[in-house]
Amino acid sequence: MRWAISGFLFLAASAAAAQEPASCKTVRMAEPGWNDLTLTTAIGATLLNALGYEAKSSVLGVNVIYQGLKNRQLDAFLGYWDPAMVTYYAPFKADGSVENVVTNLTGAKYTFAVPSYVADAGVKDLKDLSKFADQFGHKMYGIEAGSNQLMIDAINDPAFDLKGWTVVESSEQGMLAEVQRSIAAKKFIVFQGWAPHPMNTKFKMTYLTGGDKFFGPNFGAATVSTQVRKGYLQECPNVAKLLKNLVFDIEFENHGMGYLIDDHMSPGDAAKHAIAAQPGLLDKWLDGVTTFSGEPGREAVRQALKL
């Protein structure tokens, strides 16, 4: 009798652990093709697949992602950048069709940067640029045309005395190649910097103060949050637990994005390498998370990823 009761309790506990309906097995995600979001979404998908789910990720425009969440064609989005996406999210926040889950990244930034030896020479604020105009060649280095308006606005602002300066527009890789050449020659260069990005680990660089008017306070500080369609957290509580646990930091993403940008790995391979580089994160990410069938999640993921 004692064995029968114990066996019944074990079976009941196992059944309770697998509460999610079959509709939760497929997890539909999307990201807009930004390298940081490509990485984090791939990490989420890799973990879900290792847990026995079928994670699918699409590259879509931000507006399409929000419509997809509202129309229940998508389940989760790991890439709400605040403030960059505030206007996109506003109507869906107002009607309650998209819900915030957790802030998965803090410390993101986006503003002017220089090599640290340039900062050591006295360039620490936007107002310092004009003092060294000749060394800079009266140039700023940006990314793709159409993406450097804030640099152009700074040049046109009389407060910074940058009349006659120009913005050299090329691409992200073109700009970073110029930065690398300048650093090798110890030349002065001011460029568009942001984090997370591998440039922060590849170069010794310093972000300039004084750009609040254009980029916002704290070096253009931003946060990134995970969002889901309305009701998803209640429908699929195990996936919801994983999404709540899945929090990153700048250093982790700087390195992880390097697998995508510098090593040209696929998103899935980059995610696996990033996880393998810091396997201890699985303890936090998988705390209280099971496989789709209700087995312990941490052990299943470690086995699936051969960690």
XYZ file of C-alpha atoms in Angstrom:
307
model
C 0.000 0.000 0.000
C 2.829 2.389 0.911
C 4.488 1.709 -2.478
C 1.206 2.285 -4.301
C 0.697 5.639 -2.600
C 4.280 6.701 -3.332
C 3.927 5.624 -6.942
C 0.681 7.535 -7.279
C 2.268 10.675 -5.830
C 5.237 10.350 -8.209
C 2.968 10.004 -11.236
C 0.856 12.928 -10.069
C 3.948 15.117 -9.648
C 5.164 14.151 -13.120
C 1.793 14.980 -14.624
C 1.749 18.329 -12.831
C 5.157 19.161 -14.251
C 3.853 18.762 -17.798
C 0.932 21.133 -17.600
C 1.366 22.885 -20.926
C -0.965 21.924 -23.781
C 0.312 20.624 -27.102
C -0.227 24.099 -28.585
C 2.760 25.338 -26.544
C 5.239 22.986 -28.190
C 5.818 25.307 -31.148
C 7.213 28.663 -30.010
C 7.057 31.365 -32.669
C 9.579 34.179 -32.308
C 10.854 37.007 -34.501
C 13.636 39.598 -34.597
C 14.413 42.505 -36.940
C 17.861 41.362 -38.074
C 19.871 43.393 -35.538
C 22.942 41.387 -34.525
C 22.309 41.602 -30.792
C 18.723 40.402 -31.213
C 19.778 37.719 -33.679
C 22.078 36.363 -30.961
C 19.661 36.501 -28.030
C 16.751 35.123 -30.046
C 18.961 32.261 -31.239
C 19.945 31.530 -27.643
C 16.285 31.379 -26.667
C 15.514 29.099 -29.606
C 18.509 26.846 -28.853
C 17.410 26.379 -25.252
C 13.802 25.726 -26.234
C 14.792 23.145 -28.821
C 17.013 21.404 -26.281
C 14.003 21.318 -23.930
C 11.921 19.482 -26.513
C 10.063 22.460 -27.979
C 10.046 23.455 -31.641
C 11.269 27.042 -31.714
C 10.873 29.012 -34.919
C 12.349 32.449 -35.536
C 11.638 34.862 -38.402
C 13.392 38.052 -39.457
C 10.683 40.709 -39.789
C 10.270 44.468 -39.609
C 9.521 45.830 -36.147
C 6.030 46.946 -37.162
C 5.314 43.478 -38.609
C 6.519 41.832 -35.400
C 4.067 43.839 -33.322
C 1.182 43.097 -35.661
C 2.131 39.419 -35.530
C 2.031 39.424 -31.734
C -1.314 41.191 -31.699
C -2.803 38.808 -34.250
C -1.451 35.765 -32.355
C 0.775 34.793 -35.280
C 3.844 35.218 -33.049
C 4.398 34.319 -29.402
C 7.523 36.102 -28.206
C 9.872 38.976 -29.041
C 13.168 39.350 -27.145
C 14.075 42.714 -28.679
C 12.039 45.685 -27.415
C 14.630 48.481 -27.368
C 13.524 51.387 -25.200
C 13.539 54.217 -26.263
C 14.228 53.280 -29.902
C 10.973 51.302 -30.276
C 8.667 53.304 -28.005
C 6.552 54.651 -30.858
C 6.206 51.179 -32.414
C 5.049 49.637 -29.142
C 2.750 52.460 -28.005
C -0.525 51.367 -29.699
C -0.059 47.729 -28.671
C 0.705 48.754 -25.117
C -2.434 50.899 -25.120
C -4.728 48.084 -26.264
C -3.000 45.441 -24.116
C -2.294 43.091 -27.018
C 1.451 42.906 -26.254
C 2.791 42.413 -22.727
C 6.223 43.031 -21.186
C 7.868 40.038 -19.513
C 11.284 41.155 -18.254
C 14.084 43.613 -18.982
C 16.661 41.267 -20.466
C 19.474 43.797 -20.935
C 20.521 47.005 -19.211
C 23.516 49.198 -19.964
C 23.051 49.458 -23.715
C 24.371 52.728 -25.184
C 24.679 54.619 -28.469
C 26.715 57.790 -28.954
C 30.027 59.257 -30.185
C 33.210 57.348 -29.348
C 36.970 57.749 -29.732
C 39.965 55.469 -29.123
C 40.981 55.712 -25.479
C 44.342 57.312 -26.364
C 42.361 60.167 -27.962
C 40.368 60.573 -24.748
C 43.631 60.570 -22.787
C 44.826 63.418 -25.038
C 41.873 65.552 -23.918
C 38.850 64.546 -26.006
C 36.236 63.427 -23.480
C 33.213 65.522 -24.441
C 31.617 66.611 -27.721
C 32.747 70.159 -26.991
C 36.362 68.961 -27.040
C 36.209 67.900 -30.691
C 36.648 71.401 -32.095
C 39.874 71.895 -30.119
C 41.454 69.044 -32.065
C 39.743 69.636 -35.416
C 42.948 69.384 -37.436
C 43.942 66.074 -35.872
C 40.499 64.679 -36.730
C 40.710 66.045 -40.263
C 37.350 67.747 -39.623
C 35.661 64.348 -40.086
C 33.352 62.031 -38.180
C 32.889 58.411 -39.238
C 29.409 56.957 -39.386
C 27.654 53.901 -40.773
C 25.173 53.569 -43.647
C 23.795 56.698 -45.321
C 20.533 57.636 -43.652
C 21.654 56.301 -40.267
C 23.896 59.192 -39.198
C 21.446 62.048 -38.776
C 22.410 62.596 -35.144
C 26.030 63.161 -36.168
C 24.888 65.628 -38.814
C 22.703 67.382 -36.232
C 25.698 67.753 -33.900
C 27.798 69.269 -36.683
C 25.015 71.760 -37.423
C 24.652 72.745 -33.761
C 26.612 75.985 -33.210
C 27.227 75.007 -29.577
C 29.925 72.562 -30.693
C 31.742 74.826 -33.200
C 31.979 72.072 -35.833
C 31.309 74.166 -38.914
C 33.014 72.638 -41.927
C 33.105 69.119 -40.493
C 31.714 66.243 -42.572
C 30.355 62.784 -41.827
C 32.026 59.950 -43.716
C 29.230 57.475 -44.456
C 29.936 53.892 -45.514
C 28.741 50.889 -43.508
C 29.205 49.372 -40.081
C 32.090 47.231 -41.321
C 33.561 50.101 -43.337
C 33.517 52.400 -40.328
C 35.076 49.797 -38.047
C 37.799 49.065 -40.605
C 38.677 52.784 -40.595
C 38.726 52.748 -36.788
C 41.084 49.786 -36.814
C 43.423 51.484 -39.292
C 43.429 54.690 -37.248
C 44.176 52.843 -34.018
C 47.046 50.950 -35.653
C 48.528 54.299 -36.694
C 47.573 56.073 -33.434
C 45.596 58.646 -35.432
C 42.655 60.665 -34.137
C 39.193 59.402 -35.134
C 35.675 59.986 -33.812
C 33.058 57.437 -34.769
C 29.623 56.070 -33.979
C 29.854 53.657 -31.086
C 27.296 51.455 -29.398
C 26.944 48.568 -27.012
C 26.406 45.700 -27.072
C 28.812 45.131 -29.950
C 32.182 43.342 -30.340
C 33.874 46.715 -30.960
C 33.788 47.182 -27.186
C 36.080 44.205 -26.642
C 38.113 44.562 -29.839
C 39.091 48.219 -29.288
C 40.110 50.276 -26.272
C 37.522 52.996 -26.746
C 35.857 55.779 -24.761
C 32.315 57.126 -25.152
C 32.079 60.923 -25.181
C 29.887 62.895 -22.824
C 27.853 65.882 -23.984
C 25.581 64.122 -26.458
C 22.420 64.003 -24.333
C 20.605 66.420 -26.631
C 20.928 64.003 -29.532
C 21.219 60.511 -28.037
C 19.571 60.910 -24.647
C 21.145 60.770 -21.180
C 23.804 58.358 -19.961
C 25.492 57.907 -23.350
C 22.243 57.202 -25.131
C 21.318 54.605 -22.528
C 18.740 52.018 -23.472
C 17.203 48.848 -22.124
C 16.026 45.767 -24.000
C 12.964 43.801 -22.895
C 11.222 40.543 -23.718
C 7.593 40.798 -24.796
C 4.842 38.284 -25.575
C 1.370 38.261 -27.046
C -1.486 38.793 -24.607
C -2.244 35.721 -22.520
C 0.843 33.734 -23.538
C 2.384 33.700 -20.061
C -0.709 31.986 -18.689
C -1.138 29.603 -21.630
C 2.464 28.344 -21.614
C 3.835 28.792 -18.065
C 6.999 26.723 -18.575
C 8.087 28.749 -21.604
C 7.106 31.836 -19.623
C 9.446 30.779 -16.809
C 12.333 30.457 -19.256
C 11.579 33.845 -20.814
C 11.512 35.472 -17.367
C 14.872 33.898 -16.498
C 16.565 34.721 -19.796
C 18.539 37.852 -18.890
C 21.853 38.889 -20.469
C 24.618 41.413 -19.861
C 26.658 43.672 -22.125
C 29.895 41.698 -21.873
C 28.148 38.438 -22.751
C 26.524 39.977 -25.821
C 29.713 41.768 -26.894
C 31.494 38.419 -27.082
C 28.522 36.486 -28.458
C 27.935 38.933 -31.281
C 31.567 38.462 -32.257
C 30.742 34.917 -33.351
C 28.204 36.382 -35.775
C 30.099 39.425 -37.011
C 33.758 38.429 -36.876
C 33.573 34.643 -37.191
C 30.583 34.623 -39.574
C 28.798 31.827 -37.737
C 25.143 31.015 -38.249
C 22.835 32.272 -35.463
C 22.419 28.749 -34.104
C 26.152 28.060 -34.006
C 26.850 31.469 -32.462
C 24.284 30.761 -29.749
C 25.825 27.362 -28.966
C 29.320 28.853 -28.758
C 28.116 31.693 -26.522
C 26.402 29.236 -24.169
C 29.410 26.916 -24.139
C 31.667 29.862 -23.238
C 29.607 30.541 -20.092
C 27.741 27.323 -19.212
C 27.200 28.515 -15.657
C 24.481 30.826 -16.978
C 22.308 27.757 -17.557
C 21.789 27.450 -13.800
C 20.052 30.831 -13.757
C 18.299 30.561 -17.097
C 16.857 27.101 -16.405
C 15.977 27.534 -12.735
C 12.502 26.023 -12.333
C 12.248 25.197 -16.050
C 11.383 21.704 -17.299
C 11.438 20.039 -20.677
C 8.201 20.046 -22.639
C 7.489 16.582 -21.251
C 8.126 17.683 -17.661
C 11.666 16.393 -17.046
C 14.365 18.511 -15.318
C 15.370 21.162 -17.840
C 18.946 21.867 -16.807
C 20.144 18.288 -17.257
C 18.313 17.932 -20.568
C 19.897 21.061 -22.018
C 23.391 20.163 -20.872
C 23.005 16.755 -22.449
C 21.553 18.099 -25.685
C 24.327 20.699 -26.033
C 27.029 18.300 -24.803
C 28.146 20.583 -21.999
